[in-house]
Coordinates of C-alpha atoms in Angstrom, one line a residue:
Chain A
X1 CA 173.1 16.4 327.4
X2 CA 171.9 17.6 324.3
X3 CA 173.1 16.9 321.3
X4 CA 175.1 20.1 320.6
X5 CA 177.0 19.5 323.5
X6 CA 178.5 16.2 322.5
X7 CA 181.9 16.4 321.5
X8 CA 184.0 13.8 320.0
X9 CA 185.6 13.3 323.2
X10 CA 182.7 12.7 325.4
X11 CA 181.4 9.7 322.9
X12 CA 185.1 8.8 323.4
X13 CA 184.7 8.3 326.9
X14 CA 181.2 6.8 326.4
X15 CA 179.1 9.8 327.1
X16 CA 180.6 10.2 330.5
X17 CA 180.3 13.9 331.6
X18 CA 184.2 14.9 332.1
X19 CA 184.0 18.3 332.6
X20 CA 183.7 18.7 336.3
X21 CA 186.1 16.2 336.9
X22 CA 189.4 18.1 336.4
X23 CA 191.3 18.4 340.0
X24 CA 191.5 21.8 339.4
X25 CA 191.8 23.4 342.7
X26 CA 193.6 27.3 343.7
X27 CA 196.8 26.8 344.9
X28 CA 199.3 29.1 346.0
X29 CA 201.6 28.7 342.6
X30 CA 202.7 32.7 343.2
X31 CA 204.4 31.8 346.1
X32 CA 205.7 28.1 345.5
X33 CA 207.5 26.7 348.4
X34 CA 210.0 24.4 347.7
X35 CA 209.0 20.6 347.7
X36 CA 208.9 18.5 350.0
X37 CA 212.7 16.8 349.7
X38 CA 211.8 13.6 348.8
X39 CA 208.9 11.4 348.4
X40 CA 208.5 7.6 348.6
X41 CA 208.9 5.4 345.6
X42 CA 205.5 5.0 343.7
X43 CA 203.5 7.7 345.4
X44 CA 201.8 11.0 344.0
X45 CA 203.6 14.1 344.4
X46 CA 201.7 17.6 344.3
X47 CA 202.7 20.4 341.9
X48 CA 200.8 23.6 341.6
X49 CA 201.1 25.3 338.0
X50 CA 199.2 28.3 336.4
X51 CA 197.5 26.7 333.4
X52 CA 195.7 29.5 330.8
X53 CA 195.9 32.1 333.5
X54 CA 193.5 29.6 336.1
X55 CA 196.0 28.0 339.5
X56 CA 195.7 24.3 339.2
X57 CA 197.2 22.0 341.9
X58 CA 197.5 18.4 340.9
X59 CA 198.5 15.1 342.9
X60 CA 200.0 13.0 340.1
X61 CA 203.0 9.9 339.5
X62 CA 205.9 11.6 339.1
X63 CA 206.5 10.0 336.1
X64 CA 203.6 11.9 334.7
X65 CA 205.0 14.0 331.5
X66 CA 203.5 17.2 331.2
X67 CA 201.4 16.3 328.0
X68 CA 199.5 14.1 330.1
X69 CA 199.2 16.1 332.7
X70 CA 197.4 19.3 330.7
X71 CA 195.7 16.0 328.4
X72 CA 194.3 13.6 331.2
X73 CA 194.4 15.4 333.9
X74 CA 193.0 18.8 333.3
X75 CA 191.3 17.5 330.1
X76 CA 193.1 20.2 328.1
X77 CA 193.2 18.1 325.2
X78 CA 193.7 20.8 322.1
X79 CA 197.9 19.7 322.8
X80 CA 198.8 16.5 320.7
X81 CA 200.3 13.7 321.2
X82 CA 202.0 12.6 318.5
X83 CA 205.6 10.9 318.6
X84 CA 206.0 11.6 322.5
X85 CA 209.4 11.7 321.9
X86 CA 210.1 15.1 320.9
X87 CA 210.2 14.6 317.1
X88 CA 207.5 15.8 315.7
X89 CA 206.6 18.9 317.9
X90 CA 202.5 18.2 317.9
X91 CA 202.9 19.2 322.0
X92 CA 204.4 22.1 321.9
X93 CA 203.1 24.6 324.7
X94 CA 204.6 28.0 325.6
X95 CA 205.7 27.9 329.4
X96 CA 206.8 30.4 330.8
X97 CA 206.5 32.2 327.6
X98 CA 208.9 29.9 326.0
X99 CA 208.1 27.0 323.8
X100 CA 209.2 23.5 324.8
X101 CA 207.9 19.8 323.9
X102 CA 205.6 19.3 326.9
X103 CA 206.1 15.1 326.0
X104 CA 209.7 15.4 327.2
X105 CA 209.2 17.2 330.4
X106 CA 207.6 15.9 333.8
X107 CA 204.7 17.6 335.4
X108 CA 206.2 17.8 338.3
X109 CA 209.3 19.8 337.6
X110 CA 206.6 23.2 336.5
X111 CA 206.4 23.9 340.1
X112 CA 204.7 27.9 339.8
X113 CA 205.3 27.4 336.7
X114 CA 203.0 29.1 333.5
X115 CA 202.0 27.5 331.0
X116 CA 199.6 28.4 327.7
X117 CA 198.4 25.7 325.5
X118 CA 196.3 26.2 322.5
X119 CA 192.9 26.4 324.9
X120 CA 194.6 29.7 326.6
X121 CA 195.8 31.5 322.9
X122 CA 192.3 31.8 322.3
X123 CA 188.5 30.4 321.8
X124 CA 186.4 29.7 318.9
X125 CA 184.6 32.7 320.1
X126 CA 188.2 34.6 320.1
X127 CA 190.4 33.8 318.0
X128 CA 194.5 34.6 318.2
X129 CA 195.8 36.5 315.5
X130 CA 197.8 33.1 314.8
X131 CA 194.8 31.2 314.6
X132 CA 192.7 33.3 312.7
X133 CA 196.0 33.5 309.9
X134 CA 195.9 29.7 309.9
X135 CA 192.2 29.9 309.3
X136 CA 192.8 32.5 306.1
X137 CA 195.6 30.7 305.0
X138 CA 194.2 27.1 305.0
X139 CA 197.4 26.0 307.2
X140 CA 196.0 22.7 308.0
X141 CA 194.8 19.7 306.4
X142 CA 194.3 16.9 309.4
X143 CA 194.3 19.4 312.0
X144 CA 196.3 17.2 314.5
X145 CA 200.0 19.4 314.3
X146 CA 197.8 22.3 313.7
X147 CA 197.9 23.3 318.2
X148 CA 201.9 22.7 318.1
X149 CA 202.3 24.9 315.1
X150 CA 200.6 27.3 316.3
X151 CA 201.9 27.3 320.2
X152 CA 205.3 27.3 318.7
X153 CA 204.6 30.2 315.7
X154 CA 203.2 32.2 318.4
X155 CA 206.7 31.5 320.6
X156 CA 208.9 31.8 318.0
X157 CA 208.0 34.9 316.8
X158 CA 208.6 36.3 320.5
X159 CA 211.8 34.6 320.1
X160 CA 213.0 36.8 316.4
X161 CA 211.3 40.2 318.2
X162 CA 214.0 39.2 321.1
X163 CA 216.5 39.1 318.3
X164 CA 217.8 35.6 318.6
X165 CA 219.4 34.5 315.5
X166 CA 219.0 31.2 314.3
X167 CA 220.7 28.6 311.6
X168 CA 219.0 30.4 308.8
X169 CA 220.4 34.0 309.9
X170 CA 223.2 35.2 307.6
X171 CA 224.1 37.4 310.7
X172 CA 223.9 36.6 313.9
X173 CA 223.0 40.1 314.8
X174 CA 220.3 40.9 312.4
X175 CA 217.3 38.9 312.6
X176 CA 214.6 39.1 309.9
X177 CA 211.8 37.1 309.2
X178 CA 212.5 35.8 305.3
X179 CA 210.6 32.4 304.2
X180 CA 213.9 30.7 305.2
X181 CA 213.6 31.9 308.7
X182 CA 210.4 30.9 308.8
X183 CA 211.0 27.5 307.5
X184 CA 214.0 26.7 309.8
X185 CA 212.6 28.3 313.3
X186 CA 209.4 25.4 312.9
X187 CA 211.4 22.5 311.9
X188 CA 210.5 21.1 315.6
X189 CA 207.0 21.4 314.1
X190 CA 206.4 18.1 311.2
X191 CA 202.9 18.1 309.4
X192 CA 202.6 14.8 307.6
X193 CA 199.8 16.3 305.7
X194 CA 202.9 18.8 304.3
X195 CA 200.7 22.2 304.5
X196 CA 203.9 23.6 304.9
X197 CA 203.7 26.5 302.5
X198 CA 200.4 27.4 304.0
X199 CA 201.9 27.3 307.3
X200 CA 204.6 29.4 306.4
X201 CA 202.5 32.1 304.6
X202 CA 200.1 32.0 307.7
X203 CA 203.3 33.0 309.9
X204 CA 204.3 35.7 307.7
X205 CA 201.0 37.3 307.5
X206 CA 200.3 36.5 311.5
X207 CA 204.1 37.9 311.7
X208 CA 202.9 41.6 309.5
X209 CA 199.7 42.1 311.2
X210 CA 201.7 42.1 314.6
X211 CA 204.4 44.6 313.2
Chain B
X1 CA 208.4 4.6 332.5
X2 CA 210.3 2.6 335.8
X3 CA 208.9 4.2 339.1
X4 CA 211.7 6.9 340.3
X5 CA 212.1 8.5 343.2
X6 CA 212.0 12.7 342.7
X7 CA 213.8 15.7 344.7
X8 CA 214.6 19.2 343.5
X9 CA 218.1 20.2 344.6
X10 CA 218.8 23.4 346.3
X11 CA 222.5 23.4 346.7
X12 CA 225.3 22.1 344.8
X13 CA 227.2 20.4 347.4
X14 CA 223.8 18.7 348.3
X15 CA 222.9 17.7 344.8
X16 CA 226.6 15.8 344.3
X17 CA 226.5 14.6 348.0
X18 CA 222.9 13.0 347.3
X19 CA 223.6 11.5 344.0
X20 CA 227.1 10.4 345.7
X21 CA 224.9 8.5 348.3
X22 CA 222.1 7.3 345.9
X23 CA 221.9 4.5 343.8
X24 CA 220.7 4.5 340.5
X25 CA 220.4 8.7 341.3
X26 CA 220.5 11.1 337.8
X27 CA 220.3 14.4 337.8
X28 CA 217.7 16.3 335.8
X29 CA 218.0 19.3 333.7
X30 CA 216.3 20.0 330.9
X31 CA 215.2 16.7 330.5
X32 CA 215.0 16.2 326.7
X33 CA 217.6 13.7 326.1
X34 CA 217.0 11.4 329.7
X35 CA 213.0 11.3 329.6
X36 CA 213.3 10.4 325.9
X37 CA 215.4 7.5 327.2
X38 CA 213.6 6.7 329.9
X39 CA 210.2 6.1 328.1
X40 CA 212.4 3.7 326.1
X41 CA 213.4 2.3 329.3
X42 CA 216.8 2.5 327.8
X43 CA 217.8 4.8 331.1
X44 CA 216.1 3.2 334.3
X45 CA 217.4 5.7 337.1
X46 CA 215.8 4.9 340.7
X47 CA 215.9 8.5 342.0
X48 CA 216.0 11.6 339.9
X49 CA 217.6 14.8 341.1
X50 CA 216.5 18.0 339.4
X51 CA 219.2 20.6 339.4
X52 CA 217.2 23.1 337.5
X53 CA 217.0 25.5 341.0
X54 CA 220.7 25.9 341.5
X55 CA 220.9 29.2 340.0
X56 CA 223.8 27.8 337.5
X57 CA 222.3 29.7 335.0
X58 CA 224.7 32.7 334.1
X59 CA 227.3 33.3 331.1
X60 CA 229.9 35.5 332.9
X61 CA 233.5 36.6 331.8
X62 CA 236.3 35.8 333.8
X63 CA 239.1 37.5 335.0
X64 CA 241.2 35.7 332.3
X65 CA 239.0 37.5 329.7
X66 CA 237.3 33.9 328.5
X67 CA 233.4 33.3 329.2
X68 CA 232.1 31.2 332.3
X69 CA 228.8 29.6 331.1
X70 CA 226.7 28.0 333.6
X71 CA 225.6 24.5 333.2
X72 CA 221.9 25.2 333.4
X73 CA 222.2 28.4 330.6
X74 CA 220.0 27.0 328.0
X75 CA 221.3 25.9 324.4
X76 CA 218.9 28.9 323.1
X77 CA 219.9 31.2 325.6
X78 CA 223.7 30.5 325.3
X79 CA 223.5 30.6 320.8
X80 CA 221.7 34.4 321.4
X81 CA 224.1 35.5 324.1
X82 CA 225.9 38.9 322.7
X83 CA 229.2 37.8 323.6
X84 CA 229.0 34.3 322.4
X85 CA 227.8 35.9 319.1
X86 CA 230.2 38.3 319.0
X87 CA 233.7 36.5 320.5
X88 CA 232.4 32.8 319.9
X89 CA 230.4 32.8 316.8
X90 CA 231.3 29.3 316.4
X91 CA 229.4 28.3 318.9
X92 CA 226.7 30.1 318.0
X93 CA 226.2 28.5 314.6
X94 CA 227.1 24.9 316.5
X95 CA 224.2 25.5 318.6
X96 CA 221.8 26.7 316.2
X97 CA 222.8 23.7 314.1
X98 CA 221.5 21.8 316.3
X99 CA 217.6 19.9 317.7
X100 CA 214.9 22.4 317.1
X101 CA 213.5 25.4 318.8
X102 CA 211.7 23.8 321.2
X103 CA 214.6 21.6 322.5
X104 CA 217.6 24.2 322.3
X105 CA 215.2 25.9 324.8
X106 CA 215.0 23.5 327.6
X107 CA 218.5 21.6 326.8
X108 CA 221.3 22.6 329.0
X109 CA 225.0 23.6 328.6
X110 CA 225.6 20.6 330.6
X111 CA 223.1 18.4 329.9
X112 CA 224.2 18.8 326.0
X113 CA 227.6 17.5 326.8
X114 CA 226.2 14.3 328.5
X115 CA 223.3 13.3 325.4
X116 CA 224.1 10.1 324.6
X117 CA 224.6 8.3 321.7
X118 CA 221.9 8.0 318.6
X119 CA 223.4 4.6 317.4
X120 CA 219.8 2.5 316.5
X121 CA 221.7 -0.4 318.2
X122 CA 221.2 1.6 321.6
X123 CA 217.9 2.7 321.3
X124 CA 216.8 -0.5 320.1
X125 CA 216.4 -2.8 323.3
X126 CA 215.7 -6.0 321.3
X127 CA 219.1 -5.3 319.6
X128 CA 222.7 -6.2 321.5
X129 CA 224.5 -2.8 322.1
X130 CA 227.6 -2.6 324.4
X131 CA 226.4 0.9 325.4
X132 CA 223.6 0.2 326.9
X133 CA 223.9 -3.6 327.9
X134 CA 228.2 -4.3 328.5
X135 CA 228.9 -7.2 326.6
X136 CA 226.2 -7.8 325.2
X137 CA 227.9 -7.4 321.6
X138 CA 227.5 -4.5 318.9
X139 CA 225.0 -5.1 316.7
X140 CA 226.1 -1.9 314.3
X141 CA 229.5 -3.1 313.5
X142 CA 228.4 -5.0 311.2
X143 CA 224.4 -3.7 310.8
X144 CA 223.0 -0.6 309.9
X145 CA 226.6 1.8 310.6
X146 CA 225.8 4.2 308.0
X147 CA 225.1 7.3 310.4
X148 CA 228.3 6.0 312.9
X149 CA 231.5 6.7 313.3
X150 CA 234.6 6.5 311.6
X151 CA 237.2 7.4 314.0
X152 CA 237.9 6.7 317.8
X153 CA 235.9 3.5 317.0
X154 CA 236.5 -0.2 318.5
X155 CA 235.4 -3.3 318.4
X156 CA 233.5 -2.6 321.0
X157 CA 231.6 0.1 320.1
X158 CA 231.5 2.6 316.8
X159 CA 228.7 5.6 317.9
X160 CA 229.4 8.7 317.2
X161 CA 228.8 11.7 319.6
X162 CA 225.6 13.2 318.5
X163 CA 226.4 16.9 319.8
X164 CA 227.0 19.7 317.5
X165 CA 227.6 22.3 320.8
X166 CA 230.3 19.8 322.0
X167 CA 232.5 20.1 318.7
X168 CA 232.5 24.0 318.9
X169 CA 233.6 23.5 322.6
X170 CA 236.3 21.1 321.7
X171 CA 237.6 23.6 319.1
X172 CA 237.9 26.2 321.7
X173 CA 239.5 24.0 324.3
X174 CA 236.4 24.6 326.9
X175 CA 236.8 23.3 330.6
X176 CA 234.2 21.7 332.2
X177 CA 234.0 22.7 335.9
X178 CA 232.7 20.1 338.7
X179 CA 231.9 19.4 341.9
X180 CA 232.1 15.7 343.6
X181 CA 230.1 14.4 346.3
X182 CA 232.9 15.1 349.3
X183 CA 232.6 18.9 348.4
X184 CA 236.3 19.3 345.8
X185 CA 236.1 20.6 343.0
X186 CA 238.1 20.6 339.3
X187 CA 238.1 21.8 336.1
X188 CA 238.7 19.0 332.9
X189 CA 239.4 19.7 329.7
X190 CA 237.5 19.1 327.2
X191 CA 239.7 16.8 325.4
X192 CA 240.0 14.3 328.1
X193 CA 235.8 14.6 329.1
X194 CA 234.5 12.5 326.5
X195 CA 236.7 9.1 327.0
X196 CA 237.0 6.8 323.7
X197 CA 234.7 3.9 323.8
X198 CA 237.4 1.2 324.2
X199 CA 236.1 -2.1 325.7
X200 CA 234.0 0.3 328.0
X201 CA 232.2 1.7 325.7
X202 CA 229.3 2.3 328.7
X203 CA 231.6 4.8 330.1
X204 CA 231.2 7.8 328.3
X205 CA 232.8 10.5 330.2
X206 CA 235.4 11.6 332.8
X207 CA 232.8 12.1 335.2
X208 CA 232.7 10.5 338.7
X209 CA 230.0 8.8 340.4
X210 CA 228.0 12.1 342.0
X211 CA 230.5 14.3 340.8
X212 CA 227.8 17.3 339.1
X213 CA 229.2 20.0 336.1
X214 CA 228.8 23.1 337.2
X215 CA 229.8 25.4 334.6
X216 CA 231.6 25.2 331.4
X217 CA 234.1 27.9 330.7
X218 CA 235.7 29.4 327.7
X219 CA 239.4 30.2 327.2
X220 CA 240.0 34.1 326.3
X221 CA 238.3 34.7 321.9
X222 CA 240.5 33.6 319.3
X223 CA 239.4 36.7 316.9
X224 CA 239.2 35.1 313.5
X225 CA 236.7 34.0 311.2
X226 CA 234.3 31.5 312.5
X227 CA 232.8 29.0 310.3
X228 CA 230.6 25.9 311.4
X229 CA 229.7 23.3 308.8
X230 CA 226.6 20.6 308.9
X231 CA 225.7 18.4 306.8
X232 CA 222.9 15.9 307.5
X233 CA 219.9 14.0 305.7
X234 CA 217.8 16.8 305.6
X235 CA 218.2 20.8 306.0
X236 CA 217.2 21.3 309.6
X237 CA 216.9 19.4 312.6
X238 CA 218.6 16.2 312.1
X239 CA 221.8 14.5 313.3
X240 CA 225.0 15.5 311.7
X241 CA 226.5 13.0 309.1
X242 CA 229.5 15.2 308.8
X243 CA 229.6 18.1 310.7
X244 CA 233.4 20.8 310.6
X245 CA 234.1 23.9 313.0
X246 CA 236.5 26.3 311.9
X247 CA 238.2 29.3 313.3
X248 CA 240.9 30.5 310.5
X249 CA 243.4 33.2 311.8
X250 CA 244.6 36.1 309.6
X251 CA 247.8 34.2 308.4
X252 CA 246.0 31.1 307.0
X253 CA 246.5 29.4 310.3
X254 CA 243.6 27.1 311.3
X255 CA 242.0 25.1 313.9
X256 CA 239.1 22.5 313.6
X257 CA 236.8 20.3 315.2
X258 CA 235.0 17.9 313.2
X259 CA 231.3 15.9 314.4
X260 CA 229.6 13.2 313.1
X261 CA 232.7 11.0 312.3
X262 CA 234.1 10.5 315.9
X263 CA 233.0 8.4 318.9
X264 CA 233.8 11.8 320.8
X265 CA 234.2 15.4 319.7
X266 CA 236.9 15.3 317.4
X267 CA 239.8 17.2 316.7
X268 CA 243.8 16.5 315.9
X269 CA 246.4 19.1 316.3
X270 CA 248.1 17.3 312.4
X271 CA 244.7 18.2 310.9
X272 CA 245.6 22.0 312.8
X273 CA 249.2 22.1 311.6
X274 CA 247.9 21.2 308.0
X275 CA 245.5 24.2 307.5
X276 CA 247.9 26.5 304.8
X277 CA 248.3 23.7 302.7
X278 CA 244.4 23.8 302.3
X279 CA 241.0 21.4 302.9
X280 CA 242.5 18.0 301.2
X281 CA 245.5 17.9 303.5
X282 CA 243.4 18.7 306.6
X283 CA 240.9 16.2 305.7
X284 CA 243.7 13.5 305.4
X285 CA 245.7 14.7 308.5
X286 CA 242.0 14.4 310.2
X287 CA 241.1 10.9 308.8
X288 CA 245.0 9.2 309.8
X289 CA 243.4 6.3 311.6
X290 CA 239.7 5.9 310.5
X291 CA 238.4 2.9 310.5
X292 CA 235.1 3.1 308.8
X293 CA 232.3 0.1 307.6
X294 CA 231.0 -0.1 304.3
X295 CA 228.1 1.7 304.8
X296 CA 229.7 5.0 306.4
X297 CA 233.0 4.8 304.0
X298 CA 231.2 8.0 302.5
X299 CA 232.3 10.1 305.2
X300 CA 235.0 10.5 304.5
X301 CA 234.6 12.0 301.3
X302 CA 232.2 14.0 302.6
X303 CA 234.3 15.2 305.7
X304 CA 237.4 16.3 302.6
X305 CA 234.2 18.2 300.4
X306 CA 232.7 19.8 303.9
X307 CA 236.2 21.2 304.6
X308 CA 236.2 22.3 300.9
X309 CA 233.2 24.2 301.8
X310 CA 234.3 25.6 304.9
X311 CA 237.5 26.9 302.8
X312 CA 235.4 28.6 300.8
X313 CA 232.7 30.7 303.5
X314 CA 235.9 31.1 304.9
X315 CA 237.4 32.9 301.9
X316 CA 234.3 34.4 301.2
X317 CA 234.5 36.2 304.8
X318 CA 237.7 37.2 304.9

């Protein structure tokens, strides 16, 4: 191993080469049969999940959120953990092209199920649009909400182009994307750095550049 | 986490029958409320029974011209709904009022109706809480109450019911449909499906052991202007201190629903009858009976000035 290709994660884990290790194997996910009815107290269950477009089948206690699962299982470790109790919004993922805390949700209930963290929005190589206006707009200090916000800025504008209103909407049937909006529609997102205006002028100028 | 036991449902008759036949069985749903409480190892439930594949997921009318909503329709889903915006905008605004993006799109119609309390006697497993250990004492009564109720409080207990949905739905006299383990079905009202905490403050609803919501259905609209009122320690997702629904007729008749100050979903036909004679006499027909600590005396002021306010988008609309 060279020393570009150490990462702060691999000196975590003492050097140890993690990359192969993810059970990722193809599963059938298209096609999910129902589960097996039951299983025995304390053993694994399997689930098979699309992950960032790639099948992945995993054997795992099914008590076994779906943060950990994407973080120690398949090593997808861009989503947070922050409060893991749905506070704070530093694990938001987009499944099934909704947003959701992945902390208060079990792995094993995303049977052929879809799911795009942070890793599957783009690469360093390829950046979203979202990620790019976060960039620009210095929406970050720490970093460590910055995957949430973004996951759930990228959702959540979906979410206004399907027209669904929300606390800030003077109308329930017109939705546009004012400050206030913007404001509202990420309060399951906290930064304790507060980079909120930064945030919320990288979501606008994300949200133009789609329109 | 306690070890559980896991199955996904694939009827209704089977889900009740099973957690009928299980002990320590829950359903699942959206999960948000039971997995938070789990971790805390407030909720310890041997088997879980995920209901999420039962297809209850539709908002339909019915033939009586109200709105049948499925228990598994999301809280997003059911706040962006084109009938519920137009015919129950109350509901809407209750919804949207409420958690955050992410959670109103995994919590369920159902599920929302079951949270349980946010009293930090209950979450706090060092801390003696009736709730969550019977007899074991309240540690609020006389601790940190200032979030807690004020009315349908005992000595037993004094959380309030955390749900902003809930009070819409107790405003428009919803009836939440279910099915018991031997197969029967019924429909309760509202009113009577939160149950007062009493000396059983542990019991929180009319629900029977297995017995599974299936839907939640809407009597016919009430026309009117709708108005829902929050008020909480800061502007978005957070509990409700004090929260009002409001549906005000054309002839200055009224009805309300009020959140934050009741150990259930709260509403009073006196505090109804009392609407033309403006937001000080509903407040007060509202408030006959409160019982409140020191530290949550303030909301009842605050209940009379968020009426005030409710008066006034209410007048402003009309």
């Amino acid at each position: 191993m060279t020393s570009k290709e150490l990462t702060r994660r691999t000196i975590l884990q003492g050097g140890a080469a993690v990359a192969a290790s993810a059970p990722m194997m193809a599963a059938g996910v298209a096609g999910a049969a129902p589960a097996p009815p039951r299983q025995q107290a304390g053993t694994k269950m399997a689930v098979g999940l699309s992950v960032n477009g790639r099948d992945v089948h995993l054997d795992i206690d099914p008590r076994t959120s779906l943060l950990d699962a994407l973080r120690e299982h398949l090593r997808l470790t861009g989503t947070k953990k922050g409060c893991d109790h749905g506070q704070c919004g530093a694990c938001t993922v987009i499944v099934n092209g909704r947003r959701i805390n992945s902390c208060l949700s079990l792995a094993v209930m995303h049977e052929g199920d879809t799911v795009t963290t942070i890793e599957g929005l783009g690469t360093p190589e390829k950046l979203h649009p979202m990620q790019k206006a976060f960039i620009v707009h210095d929406g970050y200090q720490c970093g460590y909400c910055t995957p949430g916000q973004i996951c759930s800025a990228v959702a959540m504008l979906d979410e206004v182009e399907a027209g669904m209103p929300s606390h800030a909407s003077e109308d329930l049937d017109k939705v546009s994307l004012t400050e206030e909006e913007i404001r509202e529609r990420m309060s399951g997102n906290i930064c304790r750095c507060a980079a909120y205006p930064n945030i919320v002028a990288a979501i606008r100028n994300a949200a133009e550049a789609k329109a | 986490m306690k070890p559980f036991t896991y199955e996904r449902a694939t009827s209704v008759a089977d889900a009740a029958k099973t957690a009928g036949a299980t002990q320590g069985a829950r359903f699942i749903a959206g999960g948000t409320n039971l997995l938070d409480l789990m971790k805390l190892q407030i909720e310890t439930p041997a088997h879980l029974i995920d209901v999420n594949h039962l297809g209850l997921d539709k908002i339909e009318k019915t033939q009586e011209g109200g709105l049948r909503i499925g228990a598994l329709v999301r809280n997003s889903d059911l706040a962006a709904d084109a009938t519920v915006r137009r015919d129950y905008a109350v509901l809407s605004r209750a919804l949207l009022a409420g958690a955050s993006g992410q959670l109103r799109n995994k919590a369920t119609t159902a599920g929302n109706l079951l949270q349980r309390a946010r009293c930090p006697y209950f979450y706090d497993t060092r801390m003696p809480c009736n709730k969550r250990q019977p007899g074991s004492g309240c540690g609020a009564i006389a601790g940190m109450s200032r979030n807690l109720a004020i009315l349908g409080v005992s000595d037993a207990c004094i959380a309030q019911h955390p749900s902003d949905m809930a009070v819409a739905m107790r405003l428009l006299d919803a009836s939440v449909e279910t099915v018991a383990p031997d197969g029967s079905a019924r429909a309760i009202p509202i009113a009577d499906f939160h149950l007062l905490p009493g000396d059983t403050p542990h019991i929180e609803t009319a629900l029977k052991n297995g017995e599974i919501i299936t839907a939640v259905t809407l009597p016919k609209p009430l026309g009117g202007t709708h108005v829902y009122r929050k008020v909480r320690d800061r502007a978005s997702y957070a509990f409700a201190l004090v929260s009002v629904a409001a549906v005000f007729g054309k002839g200055g008749e009224a009805r309300f629903a009020f959140g934050g100050i009741g150990t259930k979903p709260w509403a009073s036909a006196d505090a109804n009858a009392a609407a033309p004679r403006g937001a000080n006499a509903v407040a007060q027909a509202a408030l006959a009976g409160a019982r409140p600590t020191k530290q949550n005396a303030y909301k009842q002021r605050l209940t009379q000035a968020t009426l005030a306010s409710v008066f006034r988008s209410w007048e402003k609309k009309a």
